[in-house]
mmCIF file of C-alpha atoms in Angstrom:
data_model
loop_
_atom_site.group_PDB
_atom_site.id
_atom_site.type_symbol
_atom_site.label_atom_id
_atom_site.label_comp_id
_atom_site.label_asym_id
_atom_site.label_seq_id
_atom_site.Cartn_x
_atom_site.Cartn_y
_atom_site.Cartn_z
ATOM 1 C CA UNK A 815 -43.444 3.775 0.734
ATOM 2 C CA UNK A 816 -44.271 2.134 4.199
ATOM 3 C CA UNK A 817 -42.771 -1.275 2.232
ATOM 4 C CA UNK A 818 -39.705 0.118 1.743
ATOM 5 C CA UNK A 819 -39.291 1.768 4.954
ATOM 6 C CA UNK A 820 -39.596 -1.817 6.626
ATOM 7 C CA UNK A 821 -37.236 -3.196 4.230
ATOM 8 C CA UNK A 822 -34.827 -0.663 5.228
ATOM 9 C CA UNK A 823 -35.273 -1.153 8.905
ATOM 10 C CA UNK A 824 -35.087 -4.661 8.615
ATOM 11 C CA UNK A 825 -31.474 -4.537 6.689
ATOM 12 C CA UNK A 826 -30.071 -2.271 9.243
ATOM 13 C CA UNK A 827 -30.757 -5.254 12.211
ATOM 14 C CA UNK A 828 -29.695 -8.056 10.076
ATOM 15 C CA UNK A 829 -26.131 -8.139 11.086
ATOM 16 C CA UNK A 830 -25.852 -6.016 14.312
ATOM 17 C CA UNK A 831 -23.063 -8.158 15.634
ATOM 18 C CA UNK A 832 -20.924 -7.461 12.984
ATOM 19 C CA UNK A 833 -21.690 -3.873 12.218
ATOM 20 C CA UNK A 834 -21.329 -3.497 16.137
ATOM 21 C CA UNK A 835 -17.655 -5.060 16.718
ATOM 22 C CA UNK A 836 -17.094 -2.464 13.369
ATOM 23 C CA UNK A 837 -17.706 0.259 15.728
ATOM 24 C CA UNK A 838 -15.572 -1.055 18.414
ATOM 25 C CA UNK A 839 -12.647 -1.501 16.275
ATOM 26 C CA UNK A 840 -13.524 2.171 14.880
ATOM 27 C CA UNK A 841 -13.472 3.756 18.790
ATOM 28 C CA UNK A 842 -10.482 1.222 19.823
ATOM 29 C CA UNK A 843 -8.315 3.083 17.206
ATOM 30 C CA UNK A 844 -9.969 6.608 17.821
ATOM 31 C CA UNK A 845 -8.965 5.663 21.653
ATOM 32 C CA UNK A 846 -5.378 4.064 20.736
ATOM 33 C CA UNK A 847 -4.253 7.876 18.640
ATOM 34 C CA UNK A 848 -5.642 10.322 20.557
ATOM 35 C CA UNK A 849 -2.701 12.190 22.340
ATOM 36 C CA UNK A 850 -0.338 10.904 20.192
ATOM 37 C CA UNK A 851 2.701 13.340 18.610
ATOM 38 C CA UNK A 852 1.756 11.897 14.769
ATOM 39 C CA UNK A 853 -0.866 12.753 12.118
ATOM 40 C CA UNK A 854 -2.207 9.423 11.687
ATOM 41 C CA UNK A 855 -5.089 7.515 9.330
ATOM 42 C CA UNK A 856 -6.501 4.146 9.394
ATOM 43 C CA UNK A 857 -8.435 2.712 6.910
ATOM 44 C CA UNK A 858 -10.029 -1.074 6.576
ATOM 45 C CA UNK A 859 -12.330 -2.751 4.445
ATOM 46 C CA UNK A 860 -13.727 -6.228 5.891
ATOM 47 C CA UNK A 861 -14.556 -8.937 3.720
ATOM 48 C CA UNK A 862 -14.964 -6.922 1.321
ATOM 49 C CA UNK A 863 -17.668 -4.368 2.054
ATOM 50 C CA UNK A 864 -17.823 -3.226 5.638
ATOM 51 C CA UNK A 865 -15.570 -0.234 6.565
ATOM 52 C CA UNK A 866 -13.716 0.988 9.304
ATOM 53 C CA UNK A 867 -12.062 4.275 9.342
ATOM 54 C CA UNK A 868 -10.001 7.265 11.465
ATOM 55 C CA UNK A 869 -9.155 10.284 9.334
ATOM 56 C CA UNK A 870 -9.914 7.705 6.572
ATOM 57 C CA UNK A 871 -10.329 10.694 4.210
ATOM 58 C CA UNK A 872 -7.090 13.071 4.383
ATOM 59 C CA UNK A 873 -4.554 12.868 2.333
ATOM 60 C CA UNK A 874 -0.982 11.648 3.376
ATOM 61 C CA UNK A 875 2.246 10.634 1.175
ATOM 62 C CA UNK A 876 2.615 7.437 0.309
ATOM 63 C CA UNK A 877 6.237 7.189 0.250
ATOM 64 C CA UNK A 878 6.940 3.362 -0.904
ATOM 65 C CA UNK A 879 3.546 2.478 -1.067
ATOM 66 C CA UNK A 880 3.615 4.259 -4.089
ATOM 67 C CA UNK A 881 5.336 1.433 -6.015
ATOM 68 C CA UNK A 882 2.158 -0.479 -5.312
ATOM 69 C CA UNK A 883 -0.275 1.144 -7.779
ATOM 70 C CA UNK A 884 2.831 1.539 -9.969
ATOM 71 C CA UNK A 885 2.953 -2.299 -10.675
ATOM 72 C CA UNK A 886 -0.343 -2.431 -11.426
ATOM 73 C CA UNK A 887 0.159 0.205 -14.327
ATOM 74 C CA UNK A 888 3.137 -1.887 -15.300
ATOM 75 C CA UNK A 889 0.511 -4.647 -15.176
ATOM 76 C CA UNK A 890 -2.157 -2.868 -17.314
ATOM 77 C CA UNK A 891 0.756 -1.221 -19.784
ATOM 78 C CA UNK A 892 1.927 -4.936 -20.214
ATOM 79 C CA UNK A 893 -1.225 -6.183 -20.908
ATOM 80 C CA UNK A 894 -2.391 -3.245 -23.307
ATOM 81 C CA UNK A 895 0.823 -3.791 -25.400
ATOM 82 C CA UNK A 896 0.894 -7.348 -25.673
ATOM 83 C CA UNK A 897 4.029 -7.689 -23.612
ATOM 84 C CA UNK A 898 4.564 -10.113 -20.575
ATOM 85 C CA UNK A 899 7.002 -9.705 -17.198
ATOM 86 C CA UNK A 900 10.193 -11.871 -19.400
ATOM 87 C CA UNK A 901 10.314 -8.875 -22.109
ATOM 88 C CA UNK A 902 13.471 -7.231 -20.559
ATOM 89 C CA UNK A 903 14.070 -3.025 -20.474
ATOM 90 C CA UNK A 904 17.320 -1.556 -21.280
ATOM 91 C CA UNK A 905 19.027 1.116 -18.630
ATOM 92 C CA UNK A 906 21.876 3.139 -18.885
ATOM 93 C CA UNK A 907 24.400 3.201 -16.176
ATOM 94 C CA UNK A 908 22.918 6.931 -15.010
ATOM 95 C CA UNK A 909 19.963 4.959 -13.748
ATOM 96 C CA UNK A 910 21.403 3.537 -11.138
ATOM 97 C CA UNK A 911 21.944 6.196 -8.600
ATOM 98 C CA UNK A 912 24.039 5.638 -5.876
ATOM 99 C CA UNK A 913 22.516 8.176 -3.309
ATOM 100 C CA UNK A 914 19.460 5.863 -2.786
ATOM 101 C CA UNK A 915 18.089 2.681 -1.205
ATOM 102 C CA UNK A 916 19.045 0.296 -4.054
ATOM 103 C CA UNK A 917 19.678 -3.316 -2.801
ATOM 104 C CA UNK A 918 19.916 -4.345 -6.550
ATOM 105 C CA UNK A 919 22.488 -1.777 -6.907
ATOM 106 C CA UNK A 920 24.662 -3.808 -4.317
ATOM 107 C CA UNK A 921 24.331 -6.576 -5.544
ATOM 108 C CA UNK A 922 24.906 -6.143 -9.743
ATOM 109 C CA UNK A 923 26.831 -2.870 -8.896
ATOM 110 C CA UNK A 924 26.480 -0.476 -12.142
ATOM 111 C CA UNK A 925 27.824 -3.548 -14.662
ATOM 112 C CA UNK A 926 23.909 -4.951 -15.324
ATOM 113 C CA UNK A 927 22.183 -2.614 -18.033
ATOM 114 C CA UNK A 928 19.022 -4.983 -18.999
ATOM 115 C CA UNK A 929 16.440 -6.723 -17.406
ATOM 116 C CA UNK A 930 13.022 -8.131 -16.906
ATOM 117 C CA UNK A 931 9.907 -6.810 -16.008
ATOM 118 C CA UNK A 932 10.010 -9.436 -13.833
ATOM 119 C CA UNK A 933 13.547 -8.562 -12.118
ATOM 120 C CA UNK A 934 12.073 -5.206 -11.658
ATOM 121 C CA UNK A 935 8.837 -5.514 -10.293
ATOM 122 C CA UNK A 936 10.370 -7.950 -7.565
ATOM 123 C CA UNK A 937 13.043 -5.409 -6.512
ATOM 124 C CA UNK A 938 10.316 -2.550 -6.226
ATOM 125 C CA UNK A 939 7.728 -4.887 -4.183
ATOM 126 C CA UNK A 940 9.796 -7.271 -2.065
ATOM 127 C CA UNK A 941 12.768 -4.845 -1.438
ATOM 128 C CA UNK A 942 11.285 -1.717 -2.234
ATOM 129 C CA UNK A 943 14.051 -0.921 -4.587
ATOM 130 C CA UNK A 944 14.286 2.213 -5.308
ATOM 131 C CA UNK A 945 16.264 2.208 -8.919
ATOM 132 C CA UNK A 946 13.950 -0.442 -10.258
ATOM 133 C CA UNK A 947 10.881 1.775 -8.869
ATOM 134 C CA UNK A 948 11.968 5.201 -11.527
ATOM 135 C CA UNK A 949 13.259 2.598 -14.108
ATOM 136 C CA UNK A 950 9.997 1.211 -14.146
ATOM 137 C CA UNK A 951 8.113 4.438 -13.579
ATOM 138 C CA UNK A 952 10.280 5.684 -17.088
ATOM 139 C CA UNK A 953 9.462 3.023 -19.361
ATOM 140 C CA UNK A 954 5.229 3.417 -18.349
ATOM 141 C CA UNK A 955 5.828 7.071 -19.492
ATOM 142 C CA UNK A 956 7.001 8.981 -16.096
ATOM 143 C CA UNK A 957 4.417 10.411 -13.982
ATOM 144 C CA UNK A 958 2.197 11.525 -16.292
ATOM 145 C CA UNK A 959 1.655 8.302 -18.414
ATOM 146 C CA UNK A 960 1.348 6.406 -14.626
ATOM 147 C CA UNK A 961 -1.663 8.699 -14.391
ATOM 148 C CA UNK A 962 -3.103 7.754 -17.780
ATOM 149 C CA UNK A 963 -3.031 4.315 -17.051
ATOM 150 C CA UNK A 964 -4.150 4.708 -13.373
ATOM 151 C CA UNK A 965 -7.094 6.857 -15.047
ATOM 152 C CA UNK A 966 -8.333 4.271 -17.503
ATOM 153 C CA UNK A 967 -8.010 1.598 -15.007
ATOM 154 C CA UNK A 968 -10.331 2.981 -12.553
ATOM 155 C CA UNK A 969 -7.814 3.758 -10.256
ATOM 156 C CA UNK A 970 -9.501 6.406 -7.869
ATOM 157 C CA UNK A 971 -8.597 10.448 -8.178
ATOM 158 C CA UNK A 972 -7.241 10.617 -4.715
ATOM 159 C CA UNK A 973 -4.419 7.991 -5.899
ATOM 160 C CA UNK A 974 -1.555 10.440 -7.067
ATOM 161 C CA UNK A 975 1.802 10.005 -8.828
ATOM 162 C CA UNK A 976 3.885 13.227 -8.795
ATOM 163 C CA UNK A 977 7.241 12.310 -8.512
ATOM 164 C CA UNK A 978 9.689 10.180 -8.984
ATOM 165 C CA UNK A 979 12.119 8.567 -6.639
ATOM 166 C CA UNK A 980 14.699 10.238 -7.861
ATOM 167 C CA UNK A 981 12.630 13.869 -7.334
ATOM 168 C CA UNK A 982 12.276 13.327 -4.180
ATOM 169 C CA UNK A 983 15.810 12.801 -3.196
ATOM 170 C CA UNK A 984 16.829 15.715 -4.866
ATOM 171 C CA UNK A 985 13.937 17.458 -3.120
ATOM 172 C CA UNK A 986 12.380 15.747 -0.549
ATOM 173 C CA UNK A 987 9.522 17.593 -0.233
ATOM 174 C CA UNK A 988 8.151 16.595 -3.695
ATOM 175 C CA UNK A 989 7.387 13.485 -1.781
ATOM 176 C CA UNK A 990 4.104 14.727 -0.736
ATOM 177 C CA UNK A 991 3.553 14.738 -4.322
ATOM 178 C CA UNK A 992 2.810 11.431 -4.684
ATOM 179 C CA UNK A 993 -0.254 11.422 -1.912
ATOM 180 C CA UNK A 994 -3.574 8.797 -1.836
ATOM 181 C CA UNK A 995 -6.061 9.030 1.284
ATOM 182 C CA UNK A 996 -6.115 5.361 3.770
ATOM 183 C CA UNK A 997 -9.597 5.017 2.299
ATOM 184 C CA UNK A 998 -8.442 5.114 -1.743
ATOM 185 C CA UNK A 999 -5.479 2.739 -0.673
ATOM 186 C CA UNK A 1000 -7.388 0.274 1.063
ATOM 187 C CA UNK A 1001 -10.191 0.405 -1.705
ATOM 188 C CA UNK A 1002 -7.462 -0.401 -4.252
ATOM 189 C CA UNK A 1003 -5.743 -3.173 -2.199
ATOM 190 C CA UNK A 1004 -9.513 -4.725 -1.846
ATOM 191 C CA UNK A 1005 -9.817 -4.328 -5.286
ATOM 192 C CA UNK A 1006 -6.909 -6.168 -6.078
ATOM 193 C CA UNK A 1007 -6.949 -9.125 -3.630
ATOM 194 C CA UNK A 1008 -11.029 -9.515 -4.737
ATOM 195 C CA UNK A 1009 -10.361 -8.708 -8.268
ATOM 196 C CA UNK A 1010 -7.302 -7.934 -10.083
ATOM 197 C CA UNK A 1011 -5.359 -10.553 -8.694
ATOM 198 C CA UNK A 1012 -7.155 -13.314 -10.398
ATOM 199 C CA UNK A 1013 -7.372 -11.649 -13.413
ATOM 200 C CA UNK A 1014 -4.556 -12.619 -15.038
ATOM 201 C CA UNK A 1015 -0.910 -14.298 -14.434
ATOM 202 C CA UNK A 1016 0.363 -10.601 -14.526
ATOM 203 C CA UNK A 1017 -1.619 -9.302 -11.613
ATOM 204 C CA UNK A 1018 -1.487 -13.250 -9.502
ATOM 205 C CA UNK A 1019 2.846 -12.555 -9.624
ATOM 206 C CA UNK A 1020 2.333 -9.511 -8.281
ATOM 207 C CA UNK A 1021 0.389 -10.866 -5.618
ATOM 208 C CA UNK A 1022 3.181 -13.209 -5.089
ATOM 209 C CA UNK A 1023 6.024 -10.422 -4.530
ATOM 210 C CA UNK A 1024 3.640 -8.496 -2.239
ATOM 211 C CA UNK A 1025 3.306 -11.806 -0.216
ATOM 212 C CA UNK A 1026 6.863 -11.789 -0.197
ATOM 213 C CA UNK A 1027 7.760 -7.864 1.021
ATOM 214 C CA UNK A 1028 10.756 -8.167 2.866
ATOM 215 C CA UNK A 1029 10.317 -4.418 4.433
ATOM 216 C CA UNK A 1030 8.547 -3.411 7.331
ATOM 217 C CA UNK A 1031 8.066 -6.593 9.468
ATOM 218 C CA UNK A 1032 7.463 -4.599 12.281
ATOM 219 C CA UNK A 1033 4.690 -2.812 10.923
ATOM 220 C CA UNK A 1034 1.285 -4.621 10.229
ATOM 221 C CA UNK A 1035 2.988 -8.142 9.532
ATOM 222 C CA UNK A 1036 4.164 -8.010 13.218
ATOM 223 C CA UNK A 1037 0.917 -9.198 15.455
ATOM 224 C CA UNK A 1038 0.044 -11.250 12.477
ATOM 225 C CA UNK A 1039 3.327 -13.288 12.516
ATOM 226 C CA UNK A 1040 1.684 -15.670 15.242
ATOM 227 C CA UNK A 1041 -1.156 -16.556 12.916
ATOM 228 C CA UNK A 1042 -0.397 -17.988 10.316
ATOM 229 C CA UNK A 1043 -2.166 -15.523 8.342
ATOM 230 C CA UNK A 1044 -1.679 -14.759 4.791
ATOM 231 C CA UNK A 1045 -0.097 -11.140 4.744
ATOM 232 C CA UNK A 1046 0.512 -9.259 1.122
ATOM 233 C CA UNK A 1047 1.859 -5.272 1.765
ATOM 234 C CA UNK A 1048 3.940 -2.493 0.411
ATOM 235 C CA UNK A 1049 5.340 -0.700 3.114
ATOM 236 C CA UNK A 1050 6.738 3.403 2.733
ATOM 237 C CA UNK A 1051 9.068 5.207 5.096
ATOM 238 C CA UNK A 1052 9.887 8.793 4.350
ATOM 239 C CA UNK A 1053 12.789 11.504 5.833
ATOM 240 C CA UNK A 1054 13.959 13.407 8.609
ATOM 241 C CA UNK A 1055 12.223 16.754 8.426
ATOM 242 C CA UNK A 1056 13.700 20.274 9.355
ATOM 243 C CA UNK A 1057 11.500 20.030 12.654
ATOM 244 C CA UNK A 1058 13.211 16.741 13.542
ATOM 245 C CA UNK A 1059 10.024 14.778 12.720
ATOM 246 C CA UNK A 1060 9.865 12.126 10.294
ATOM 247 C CA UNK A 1061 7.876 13.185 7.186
ATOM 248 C CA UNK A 1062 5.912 9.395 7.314
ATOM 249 C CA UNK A 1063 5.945 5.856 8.010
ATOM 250 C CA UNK A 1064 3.349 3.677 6.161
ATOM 251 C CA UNK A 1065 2.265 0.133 5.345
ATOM 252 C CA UNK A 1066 -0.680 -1.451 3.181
ATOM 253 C CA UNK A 1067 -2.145 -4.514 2.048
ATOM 254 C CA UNK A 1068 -4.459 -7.593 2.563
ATOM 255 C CA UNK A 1069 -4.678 -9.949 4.857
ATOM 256 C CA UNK A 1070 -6.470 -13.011 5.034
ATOM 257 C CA UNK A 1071 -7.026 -14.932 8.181
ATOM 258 C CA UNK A 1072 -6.992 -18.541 9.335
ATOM 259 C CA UNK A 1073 -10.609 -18.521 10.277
ATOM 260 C CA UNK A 1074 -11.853 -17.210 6.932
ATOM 261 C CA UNK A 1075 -11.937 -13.517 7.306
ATOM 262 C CA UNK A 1076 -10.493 -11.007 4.672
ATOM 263 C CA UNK A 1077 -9.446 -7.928 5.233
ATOM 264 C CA UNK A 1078 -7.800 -4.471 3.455
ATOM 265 C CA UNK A 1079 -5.645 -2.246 5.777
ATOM 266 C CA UNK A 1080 -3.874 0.981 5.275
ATOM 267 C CA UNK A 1081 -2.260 2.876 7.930
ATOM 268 C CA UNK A 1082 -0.305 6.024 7.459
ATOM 269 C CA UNK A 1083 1.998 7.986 10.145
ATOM 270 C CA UNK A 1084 2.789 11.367 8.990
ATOM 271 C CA UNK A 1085 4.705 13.777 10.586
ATOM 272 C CA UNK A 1086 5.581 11.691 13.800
ATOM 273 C CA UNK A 1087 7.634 13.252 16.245
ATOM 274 C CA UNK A 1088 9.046 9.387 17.317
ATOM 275 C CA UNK A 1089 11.717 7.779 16.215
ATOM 276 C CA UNK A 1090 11.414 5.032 13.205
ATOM 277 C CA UNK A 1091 11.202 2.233 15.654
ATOM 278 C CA UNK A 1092 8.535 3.936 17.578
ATOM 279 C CA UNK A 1093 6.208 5.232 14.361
ATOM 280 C CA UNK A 1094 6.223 1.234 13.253
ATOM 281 C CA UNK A 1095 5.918 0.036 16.333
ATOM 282 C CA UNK A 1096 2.102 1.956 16.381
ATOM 283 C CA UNK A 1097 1.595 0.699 12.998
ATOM 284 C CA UNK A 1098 1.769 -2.693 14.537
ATOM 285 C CA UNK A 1099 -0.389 -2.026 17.720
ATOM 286 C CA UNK A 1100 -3.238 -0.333 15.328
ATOM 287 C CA UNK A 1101 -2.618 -4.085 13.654
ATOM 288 C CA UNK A 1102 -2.959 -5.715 16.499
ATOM 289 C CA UNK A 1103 -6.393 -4.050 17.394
ATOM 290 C CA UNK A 1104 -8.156 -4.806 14.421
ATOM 291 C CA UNK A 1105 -7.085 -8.089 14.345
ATOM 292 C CA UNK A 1106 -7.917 -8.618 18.236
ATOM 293 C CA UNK A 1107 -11.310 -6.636 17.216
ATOM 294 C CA UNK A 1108 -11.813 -9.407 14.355
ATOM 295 C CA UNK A 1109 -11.351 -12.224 16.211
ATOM 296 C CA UNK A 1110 -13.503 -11.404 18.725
ATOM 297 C CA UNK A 1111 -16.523 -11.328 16.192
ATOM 298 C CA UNK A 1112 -15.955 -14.930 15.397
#
């Protein structure tokens, strides 16, 4: 008994540097919300095992950062079926709503009816397309097959996939349907870029769209432009509420830094009584501080 005791002891002094500049990242963000007119969570995993987190453990609505777990059902369903991202899915012209952010709408109009996996995946995760999202969300089986497949995967409980896109522009409010803590998010981001991402061609494309997100540059990717650092992140931004608020601004991913460290990140904004400029723009300084806080370990 006294043996283990020691051994105990002893692990909690191996790394106090580390496990201390945790901490001051942890009251730097407690510090940087307080007083401000948002509900806000932070959540980040360092290389892969040490944890920082502010309301880590409420749930918020993911918003766009929903079509992240989405691919990786498409992923699994692919896999599971023997399929791969050039089999192409068939639409019909009622899929393509007009009333919703849909680059790819723009640019084929209503006169494309078929394409790849592929095609789609890249319009959900670089543009955040919102047609390609519920065409892809369809074919998987809606929201309740996206669950299955979440569910056999692993994918953790507090990772949920009410409604479509096209639900919640008919009501917003089914928005908060589709919900996930910072914690579960950044877990399954971890998981990917440590895991799933090398596990098969499927997963290492995605990895390559999320690399590529075109949305939200002014959210997490901002302080990290400077760097050089390797940045892949699904972004979310939700709708004007009744109370003039906007319902949420979020962004999530990995990041992996020139001097070797790895890191998971998901910050939410819900409820913000700022304007979208002003929600990103403290998405970007709660960047900024763990990435300061980071670099000052080294």
């Amino acid at each position: 008994m006294r043996k283990l005791l020691f051994i105990i002891i002893y692990l909690s002094f191996i790394s106090p540097a580390f496990a201390g500049g945790n901490k001051a990242i942890e009251n730097a963000l407690h510090e940087y919300i307080k007083g401000k007119d948002a509900r806000i969570g932070v959540a980040v995993i360092i290389n892969g095992k040490d944890t920082v987190s502010v309301n880590g453990n409420r749930d918020f609505p993911m918003m766009s950062v929903v079509k992240f777990p989405l691919a990786l059902t498409v992923a699994h369903w692919i896999n599971t079926n023997g399929m791969s991202l050039n089999d192409t899915v068939t639409f019909s012209e009622k899929a393509m709503k007009e009333d919703t952010y849909s680059p790819m709408l723009k640019k084929y109009g209503k006169s494309r009816n078929t394409m790849t996996i592929r095609e789609l995946l890249e319009w959900s995760l670089v543009e955040s397309d919102n047609n390609a999202a519920d065409i892809l969300l369809h074919r998987v089986g809606g929201t309740s097959g996206v669950t299955s497949i979440m569910r056999q995967m692993g994918i953790s409980d507090e990772i949920v996939i009410g409604a479509s896109e096209e639900d919640m522009h008919r009501d917003p409010y089914l928005s908060y349907l589709n919900r996930t803590t910072p914690l579960a998010m950044a877990q399954l981001f971890d998981r990917f870029y440590h895991e799933l991402r090398n596990a098969s061609q499927l997963y290492s494309e995605i990895s390559v769209m999320l690399e590529q997100c075109r949305t939200g540059l002014d959210r997490l990717a901002f302080p990290l432009l400077p760097t050089n650092a390797l940045i892949g992140h699904k972004t979310g931004t939700g709708f004007p509420t009744p109370e003039g608020r906007i319902s949420a601004v979020n962004d999530c991913g990995y990041v992996n830094l020139p001097n070797g460290t790895r890191y998971s990140v998901a910050v939410f904004v819900a409820d913000s009584n700022y304007d979208i400029a002003t929600t990103s723009a403290i998405i970007a300084e709660v960047s900024k501080i763990v990435l300061e806080g980071l670099i000052k370990q080294k």
